XYZ file of C-alpha atoms in Angstrom:
582
model
C -36.590 4.958 13.077
C -34.807 7.460 10.619
C -36.876 9.046 8.041
C -36.549 7.918 4.263
C -34.874 10.455 2.292
C -35.092 11.472 -1.053
C -33.029 9.948 -3.895
C -29.692 11.955 -4.228
C -26.330 12.098 -5.676
C -24.741 10.172 -2.819
C -27.232 7.372 -3.686
C -25.927 7.221 -7.149
C -22.205 6.914 -5.862
C -23.240 4.368 -3.496
C -24.911 2.286 -6.127
C -21.749 1.945 -8.124
C -19.922 1.046 -5.293
C -22.504 -1.784 -4.395
C -22.609 -2.845 -8.154
C -18.845 -3.220 -7.982
C -18.608 -5.472 -4.689
C -17.125 -2.737 -2.639
C -17.711 -4.006 1.069
C -16.406 -1.148 2.736
C -15.770 2.699 2.556
C -12.693 4.265 4.318
C -13.356 7.645 5.317
C -12.995 10.787 7.965
C -16.199 12.673 7.777
C -16.871 15.906 6.301
C -20.117 17.929 5.248
C -18.913 17.789 1.624
C -19.450 14.113 1.374
C -22.248 13.248 4.169
C -24.570 12.027 1.279
C -22.184 9.411 0.019
C -21.370 8.000 3.497
C -25.148 7.722 4.476
C -26.231 6.241 1.051
C -23.203 3.672 1.183
C -24.264 2.521 4.968
C -27.968 2.061 3.760
C -26.829 -0.220 1.077
C -24.860 -2.317 3.434
C -21.380 -0.994 3.114
C -19.203 -0.836 6.291
C -18.213 2.638 7.096
C -14.763 2.545 8.417
C -14.035 5.891 9.921
C -10.382 7.062 10.980
C -8.530 10.040 12.467
C -6.456 11.153 9.557
C -7.425 11.021 5.707
C -4.125 9.816 4.916
C -5.069 6.708 6.791
C -8.049 6.198 4.944
C -6.294 6.105 1.719
C -3.439 3.813 2.939
C -6.154 1.514 4.183
C -7.941 1.456 0.609
C -4.548 0.888 -0.558
C -4.091 -2.138 1.506
C -7.326 -3.808 0.580
C -6.474 -3.195 -2.933
C -3.221 -5.000 -2.714
C -4.559 -8.046 -0.925
C -7.691 -8.423 -3.174
C -6.624 -6.895 -6.391
C -10.007 -4.980 -6.324
C -9.969 -1.137 -5.861
C -10.184 -0.117 -2.363
C -12.291 3.172 -1.969
C -11.808 6.056 0.581
C -14.037 9.335 0.765
C -12.714 12.416 1.978
C -14.049 15.955 2.434
C -12.806 19.020 0.391
C -9.946 21.305 0.669
C -7.821 20.035 3.608
C -9.569 16.782 3.561
C -8.030 16.101 0.319
C -4.416 17.836 0.659
C -4.271 15.567 3.925
C -4.116 12.367 1.378
C -1.383 13.680 -1.147
C 1.259 11.559 0.315
C -0.871 8.384 0.645
C -1.966 8.983 -2.904
C 1.603 9.310 -4.225
C 2.740 6.347 -2.196
C -0.126 4.132 -4.054
C 0.781 5.506 -7.298
C 4.263 4.631 -7.127
C 3.463 1.245 -5.590
C 1.057 0.634 -8.476
C -1.837 0.057 -6.441
C -5.438 0.634 -7.569
C -7.832 2.595 -5.274
C -10.633 4.939 -5.909
C -10.763 8.296 -3.902
C -13.735 10.186 -3.901
C -13.368 13.661 -2.776
C -15.705 16.403 -1.723
C -15.737 20.016 -3.481
C -17.221 23.271 -2.767
C -20.620 24.202 -4.663
C -19.988 24.326 -8.376
C -21.429 27.800 -8.673
C -19.515 28.880 -5.694
C -16.100 27.564 -6.674
C -13.389 30.331 -7.054
C -15.599 32.577 -4.981
C -14.162 32.116 -1.296
C -16.468 29.358 -0.228
C -15.657 27.078 2.772
C -12.700 24.790 1.818
C -12.669 25.605 -1.730
C -9.424 25.469 -3.537
C -8.526 24.258 -7.122
C -7.879 20.525 -6.244
C -7.002 19.474 -9.717
C -3.266 20.743 -9.879
C -2.740 19.315 -6.461
C -4.064 15.868 -6.846
C -3.508 15.276 -10.856
C 0.207 14.535 -10.570
C -0.269 11.843 -8.209
C -3.247 9.698 -9.827
C -3.969 8.127 -13.118
C -7.015 10.497 -13.677
C -8.361 13.294 -12.155
C -12.233 13.278 -13.035
C -14.143 16.358 -12.284
C -17.992 15.662 -12.253
C -20.424 18.854 -13.083
C -23.666 17.135 -13.578
C -25.807 15.062 -11.295
C -26.117 12.233 -13.920
C -22.451 11.754 -14.384
C -21.928 10.728 -10.904
C -22.511 7.186 -11.476
C -20.757 6.859 -14.889
C -17.637 8.825 -13.333
C -17.139 6.380 -10.533
C -17.759 3.405 -12.642
C -15.075 4.710 -15.118
C -12.566 5.285 -11.996
C -12.975 1.521 -11.175
C -11.910 0.456 -14.694
C -9.148 3.038 -14.831
C -7.696 2.123 -11.597
C -7.249 -1.449 -12.781
C -6.483 -1.345 -16.457
C -2.732 -1.314 -17.525
C -0.205 -0.217 -14.709
C -2.840 -0.091 -11.900
C -3.060 3.075 -9.723
C -5.132 5.548 -7.860
C -7.957 7.560 -9.561
C -9.580 10.553 -8.121
C -13.327 11.581 -8.507
C -14.200 15.018 -7.419
C -17.709 15.201 -6.354
C -19.154 18.728 -5.544
C -21.416 18.981 -2.497
C -24.183 20.386 -4.709
C -24.295 17.496 -6.992
C -24.826 14.917 -3.916
C -28.082 16.229 -2.478
C -31.568 15.535 -3.944
C -32.751 17.494 -6.794
C -35.549 19.461 -4.623
C -32.948 20.500 -2.212
C -30.536 21.757 -4.784
C -33.133 23.866 -6.501
C -34.209 25.314 -3.298
C -30.684 26.242 -2.281
C -29.848 28.024 -5.450
C -33.217 29.887 -5.303
C -32.405 31.025 -1.906
C -29.114 32.174 -3.207
C -30.811 33.804 -6.035
C -32.964 36.018 -3.692
C -36.096 37.982 -4.867
C -34.306 41.506 -5.611
C -35.693 43.537 -8.560
C -32.526 45.268 -9.474
C -30.825 44.372 -12.738
C -27.794 42.649 -10.905
C -30.364 40.476 -8.743
C -32.376 39.378 -11.777
C -29.159 38.538 -13.768
C -28.119 36.581 -10.762
C -31.244 34.694 -10.421
C -31.263 33.987 -14.243
C -27.636 32.804 -14.053
C -28.364 30.308 -10.974
C -31.496 29.084 -12.220
C -29.888 28.148 -15.522
C -26.747 26.636 -13.600
C -29.155 24.374 -11.625
C -31.197 23.365 -14.858
C -27.974 22.200 -16.297
C -26.756 20.213 -13.254
C -29.776 18.604 -13.040
C -30.419 17.912 -16.646
C -30.978 14.084 -17.246
C -30.903 13.367 -13.557
C -34.358 11.597 -13.646
C -32.570 8.845 -15.290
C -31.452 6.459 -12.275
C -29.793 3.521 -14.121
C -26.631 2.143 -12.668
C -23.829 2.076 -14.997
C -22.709 -1.589 -15.930
C -19.371 -2.703 -14.446
C -16.652 -2.354 -17.078
C -14.495 -5.415 -17.826
C -10.799 -4.895 -17.530
C -8.482 -7.041 -19.377
C -5.190 -8.243 -17.967
C -2.459 -7.111 -20.368
C -0.527 -10.125 -21.536
C 3.192 -10.074 -23.062
C 3.276 -11.179 -26.694
C 4.361 -14.769 -27.267
C 7.529 -13.837 -29.047
C 8.616 -12.575 -25.727
C 7.853 -15.774 -23.966
C 9.742 -17.846 -26.458
C 12.676 -15.845 -26.159
C 12.752 -15.899 -22.568
C 12.047 -19.539 -22.445
C 15.018 -20.148 -24.636
C 17.275 -18.201 -22.846
C 16.199 -19.876 -19.379
C 16.810 -23.239 -20.953
C 20.440 -22.219 -21.938
C 21.214 -20.791 -18.661
C 23.191 -22.425 -15.889
C 22.934 -19.695 -13.438
C 19.451 -18.213 -13.745
C 17.837 -16.071 -11.128
C 14.269 -14.342 -10.614
C 13.552 -11.341 -8.796
C 9.895 -10.939 -8.583
C 8.037 -7.923 -7.064
C 4.757 -6.506 -6.030
C 3.393 -5.994 -9.737
C 3.635 -9.634 -10.145
C 0.853 -10.305 -7.661
C -1.430 -7.525 -8.931
C -3.777 -10.329 -9.858
C -4.218 -11.072 -6.098
C -6.409 -14.125 -6.878
C -3.690 -15.700 -9.054
C -0.893 -15.718 -6.304
C -1.295 -19.508 -5.788
C -0.987 -20.170 -9.355
C 2.004 -18.004 -9.754
C 3.676 -19.833 -6.623
C 3.114 -23.117 -8.301
C 4.603 -21.846 -11.609
C 7.780 -20.565 -9.895
C 8.259 -23.856 -8.262
C 8.086 -25.865 -11.382
C 10.708 -23.674 -13.126
C 13.152 -24.614 -10.389
C 14.740 -21.122 -10.565
C 16.349 -19.424 -7.316
C 14.131 -16.518 -6.667
C 14.218 -13.158 -4.329
C 11.122 -11.654 -3.459
C 10.328 -8.179 -2.630
C 7.179 -6.044 -1.658
C 4.079 -7.825 -1.933
C 5.720 -10.771 -3.436
C 7.216 -11.457 -0.070
C 5.527 -14.807 1.202
C 4.699 -15.927 -2.230
C 6.495 -19.345 -1.722
C 5.426 -19.612 1.870
C 7.996 -19.836 4.817
C 10.651 -22.245 3.912
C 10.624 -22.945 0.201
C 13.924 -24.371 -1.035
C 14.031 -22.156 -4.047
C 13.637 -18.927 -2.236
C 16.903 -16.960 -1.349
C 16.976 -14.152 1.283
C 20.420 -12.847 1.641
C 23.340 -11.867 -0.765
C 21.002 -10.711 -3.541
C 23.645 -8.356 -5.095
C 26.380 -11.066 -5.228
C 23.710 -13.581 -6.786
C 22.816 -10.891 -9.420
C 26.328 -10.191 -10.348
C 27.061 -13.931 -10.830
C 23.916 -14.924 -12.761
C 23.948 -15.393 -16.505
C 20.115 -15.014 -16.910
C 18.151 -12.644 -14.685
C 14.355 -12.413 -14.998
C 13.031 -8.932 -13.221
C 9.358 -9.736 -12.689
C 7.590 -6.429 -12.132
C 10.722 -4.999 -10.586
C 12.317 -1.968 -12.140
C 16.164 -1.030 -12.076
C 15.847 1.681 -9.559
C 17.838 2.232 -6.549
C 16.993 -0.989 -5.002
C 19.075 -2.581 -7.758
C 21.744 0.196 -8.103
C 20.066 1.532 -11.149
C 20.602 -1.896 -12.994
C 24.425 -1.914 -11.859
C 23.590 -5.195 -9.793
C 22.787 -7.142 -13.015
C 26.263 -7.846 -14.851
C 26.377 -6.726 -18.173
C 27.016 -10.175 -19.930
C 23.838 -11.655 -18.322
C 20.462 -12.038 -20.592
C 18.255 -9.587 -18.702
C 14.468 -10.435 -19.140
C 12.073 -7.607 -17.635
C 8.335 -8.548 -17.350
C 6.609 -5.380 -16.654
C 3.070 -3.955 -17.267
C 4.890 -0.478 -17.688
C 7.075 -0.160 -20.816
C 8.956 2.773 -19.010
C 9.793 0.441 -15.940
C 10.913 -2.314 -17.983
C 13.541 -0.182 -19.652
C 14.206 2.261 -16.564
C 18.259 2.691 -16.434
C 18.892 -0.425 -18.118
C 17.493 -1.718 -21.483
C 16.753 -5.486 -21.130
C 17.463 -8.359 -24.031
C 13.972 -9.397 -23.601
C 11.123 -6.945 -22.789
C 7.917 -8.817 -21.908
C 5.314 -6.054 -21.762
C 2.392 -7.416 -19.864
C 1.400 -8.886 -16.512
C 4.429 -10.240 -14.940
C 2.653 -13.035 -12.936
C 1.053 -14.325 -16.009
C 4.347 -14.236 -17.837
C 6.023 -16.433 -15.287
C 3.120 -18.831 -15.589
C 3.580 -18.971 -19.372
C 7.223 -19.733 -19.024
C 6.496 -22.536 -16.692
C 4.413 -24.103 -19.461
C 6.977 -23.520 -22.040
C 10.218 -24.494 -20.098
C 11.316 -28.090 -19.707
C 12.042 -29.637 -16.420
C 14.818 -27.612 -14.679
C 18.232 -29.065 -15.850
C 20.581 -30.995 -13.201
C 23.523 -28.876 -14.114
C 21.951 -26.104 -12.039
C 22.362 -28.208 -8.716
C 25.871 -26.512 -8.052
C 24.496 -22.899 -8.594
C 21.465 -23.691 -6.273
C 23.862 -25.143 -3.541
C 26.237 -22.235 -3.880
C 23.251 -19.530 -3.042
C 21.726 -21.844 -0.198
C 25.096 -22.147 1.497
C 25.450 -18.192 1.326
C 22.006 -18.104 2.920
C 22.971 -20.537 5.752
C 26.202 -18.620 6.583
C 24.325 -15.162 6.864
C 21.563 -16.948 9.001
C 24.396 -18.266 11.393
C 25.861 -14.701 11.476
C 22.569 -13.132 12.287
C 22.329 -15.990 15.159
C 25.513 -14.835 16.581
C 24.654 -11.118 16.578
C 21.138 -12.039 18.001
C 22.909 -13.601 21.011
C 24.586 -10.622 22.138
C 23.263 -9.009 25.139
C 23.049 -5.221 26.314
C 21.137 -3.271 28.549
C 17.733 -3.441 26.674
C 16.564 -5.865 24.072
C 18.667 -6.880 21.089
C 16.501 -6.118 17.880
C 17.680 -9.349 16.151
C 16.652 -11.339 19.194
C 13.265 -9.642 19.175
C 12.685 -10.739 15.756
C 13.910 -14.168 16.085
C 11.419 -14.492 19.100
C 8.570 -12.916 16.877
C 9.316 -15.190 13.920
C 8.729 -18.099 16.371
C 5.748 -16.875 18.044
C 3.405 -15.302 15.203
C 0.743 -17.648 14.182
C 0.856 -19.780 10.689
C -1.833 -17.116 9.232
C 0.121 -13.983 10.552
C 0.297 -11.179 8.101
C 2.807 -8.518 8.576
C 2.675 -4.559 8.174
C 5.957 -2.802 7.830
C 6.258 0.692 8.969
C 9.632 2.194 9.617
C 13.206 2.579 8.760
C 16.284 0.833 10.417
C 13.837 -1.525 12.574
C 11.712 -2.580 9.768
C 14.645 -3.037 7.540
C 16.017 -5.534 10.130
C 12.781 -7.126 10.433
C 13.152 -8.282 6.669
C 16.081 -9.974 7.271
C 14.525 -12.230 9.853
C 10.869 -12.485 9.663
C 9.189 -14.922 7.097
C 5.828 -14.226 5.571
C 3.811 -17.470 6.011
C 2.069 -17.296 2.706
C 1.045 -14.962 -0.501
C -0.115 -11.758 0.341
C 1.340 -11.941 3.927
C 3.552 -8.975 4.050
C 2.658 -5.128 3.440
C 5.348 -2.284 3.180
C 5.251 0.979 1.568
C 6.939 0.290 -1.689
C 9.358 2.324 -3.677
C 8.324 5.630 -1.938
C 9.767 4.353 1.234
C 6.956 6.078 2.998
C 6.711 6.279 7.157
C 3.343 6.312 8.525
C 1.684 3.643 6.390
C 1.377 1.061 9.457
C -2.301 1.922 11.085
C -3.896 2.549 7.760
C -2.402 -0.742 6.200
C -3.048 -2.593 9.185
C -6.750 -1.364 9.357
C -7.374 -2.285 5.602
C -5.641 -5.702 5.914
C -7.702 -6.466 8.954
C -10.841 -5.467 7.187
C -9.898 -7.395 3.906
C -8.638 -10.604 5.775
C -10.900 -10.824 8.894
C -9.864 -13.259 11.477
C -6.194 -13.340 10.399
C -3.447 -12.430 12.807
C -2.446 -8.902 11.658
C 1.030 -7.586 13.347
C 2.300 -4.115 12.742
C 6.215 -3.615 13.051
C 6.646 -0.229 13.948
C 9.912 1.796 14.335
C 9.427 4.014 17.197
C 9.802 7.429 14.666
C 6.925 5.652 12.343
C 4.675 4.912 14.944
C 3.873 8.386 15.843
C 2.289 8.999 12.584
C -0.556 6.395 13.252
C -0.783 6.229 17.124
C -4.299 8.103 17.302
C -5.465 5.360 15.023
C -5.777 2.915 17.899
C -8.725 4.947 18.582
C -10.171 3.568 15.283
C -9.076 -0.109 15.971
C -10.644 0.105 19.398
C -14.028 1.591 17.982
C -14.208 -0.654 15.485
C -13.062 -3.737 16.972
C -9.857 -4.545 15.094
C -7.658 -6.526 17.026
C -4.167 -5.459 15.552
C -0.813 -6.319 17.374
C 1.665 -3.364 17.161
C 5.336 -4.029 18.192
C 7.169 -0.900 18.451
C 11.007 -1.134 18.287
C 11.818 1.791 20.642
C 15.446 2.854 20.503
C 14.889 6.569 21.076
C 15.867 7.680 17.738
C 15.582 7.969 13.909
C 18.059 5.481 13.888
C 18.556 4.848 10.065
C 19.181 8.428 9.561
C 21.182 9.138 12.658
C 23.717 6.212 11.983
C 25.079 7.666 8.800
C 24.370 11.339 9.719
C 26.718 11.092 12.941
C 29.392 9.367 10.960
C 29.457 11.637 8.174
C 28.496 15.067 9.438
C 29.473 14.767 13.471
C 26.000 15.750 14.528
C 22.890 13.905 15.639
C 20.515 17.056 15.357
C 16.801 16.188 15.040
C 17.317 12.449 15.067
C 17.059 12.176 18.747
C 13.619 10.786 20.079
C 12.794 9.844 23.802
C 11.929 6.266 25.481
C 8.199 7.380 25.109
C 5.636 5.441 26.636
C 3.804 4.461 23.497
C 2.130 1.414 25.272
C 0.185 3.999 27.779
C -0.951 5.900 24.894
C -2.409 3.031 23.218
C -4.021 2.040 26.590
C -5.317 5.778 26.734
C -7.347 5.017 23.620
C -8.817 1.799 24.849
C -6.476 -0.902 23.755
C -3.775 -2.954 25.628
C -0.282 -1.693 26.386
C 2.747 -3.734 27.112
C 6.243 -2.343 28.148
C 9.230 -4.894 27.577
C 12.866 -3.730 28.468
C 14.692 -7.015 28.788
C 15.408 -9.868 26.539
C 13.860 -12.556 28.782
C 10.612 -10.849 28.597
C 10.213 -10.600 24.992
C 8.530 -14.232 24.321
C 5.948 -13.814 27.333
C 4.916 -10.341 26.104
C 4.343 -11.678 22.426
C 2.475 -14.430 23.655
C 0.502 -12.345 26.096
C -0.288 -10.062 22.939
C -1.472 -12.722 21.015
C -4.092 -13.852 23.556
C -5.155 -10.277 23.882
C -5.768 -10.071 20.123
C -7.246 -13.374 19.887
C -9.946 -12.025 22.442
C -10.740 -9.141 20.128
C -8.859 -6.314 21.644
C -5.814 -4.448 19.923
C -2.518 -4.143 21.579
C 0.882 -2.352 21.605
C 3.997 -3.867 22.696
C 6.547 -1.131 23.344
C 10.198 -2.628 23.229
C 13.148 -0.877 24.380
C 15.978 -1.796 22.162
C 19.868 -1.588 22.314
C 21.436 0.356 19.417
C 23.298 -1.893 17.015
C 25.419 -1.620 13.990
C 23.560 -4.295 12.007
C 22.814 -2.273 9.222
C 25.665 -0.151 9.176
C 26.180 1.710 5.881
C 22.507 0.930 4.613
C 21.387 4.427 3.431
C 20.169 4.607 -0.181
C 20.470 7.158 -2.453
């Protein structure tokens, strides 16, 4: 039996996590954060340790998106923190609430060449809503509690709390460390150092006898004003060709996703879903359109962008014709007006705004039947064309045929994690998320390497749910070592790697425009053998006729509790010719 330890700063942090109902902490261990990890474990939190700090933050991001509550990661000082920057920025741009606890060198030694000591604020602050630097033991709990509220309020996003190592251990150990550092010399310089360090320790520990846990701070959901709702309801009532585009921000209140789906159905407006909103209406809802979005936007006379800015994905607003009534529902005033000023700006939660519209707008008008039929026919035509292209046969596996098979094979509770370029973009044309919060992709930053972390977080947040990673062969290289994490922690993800031996999304345009494939060529690497080396199962597929049996076998392996990677050799295709975005 392990000996009980004296109460320390790590306990203060863990008590706040426990009070906020945090079930797990993602981490890669480090001496600067050990007290947080041991204290969290002692209070029943699951410690999920990974092989790269970025994975820990991606995992925290995924749990936040699926639950609406901030995910939490803890990483050590210096390189531990610098390794998280891409994942932090991805969460910031995806407006995902998370709390990152970061270690730091002892407060009295910062700037003096201590191990892994750097000024972390300039590196981290641009990528988070707030950088909170803790300097006293008594402030640890309140800082973490404040971080939880900040991460959720307004436009959600990541918050960083810097926890120096000398604040995390017990008071007696801290005093002893500083006494040893001060020494017993009698020279004036020695006495001055001793006075400074003793005073520094006393200030750090002042008030630390108070062990009260800060209360959980309530966070109000921002709501658009009634005038915006009335104006939008009036515009919708007049419209003959209305259209909704709903994005991730509309499902920030994850526990309200089902109510949002009911509201969208009641409004009777055709809708395109993106990001975390994919799957909102289930697999085959008659209002959801999947193809020819640009044409639909150019023909619509009233467009609601719900949590969707006019960025590159909408050609900076040019996809929406100028004569249309543009309604922008967004928590961010800046995003609502980005590149295109809306006719009606509803500044507040987009999901709740749609629900307010559903309560205010009468039954959908029959005059829209032709509009709905036109969009549905375009979808049918595109699906027929995809079927035609999926039937083409080459030396290896047709990627469209692979996704048709995956769509048919994946379970009704399947959750898809998308990580890649061309392969994943192709998947978005074919795969149909089964239910709300059934799809995870990077978001606006277009980050490669999210797959392992997102799958880890998703499997932890939704245990028992069938979790698939759709990996491009380029993207899978970032997280391949995390199969070790999956195996050690009993997380049975199913990864499907589309292996066409190249960075295809880049190569296709680079070769056409510049005549050179430099740095875009990969090998037909044995990714399945790497996964097997970590203790997972590995399957290789090289022919179309072997796809369905391999996917079925992968499901059986995962259902038995073991992670599995299916390495599928693909033929090159021109399916997404000309798709590079700027």
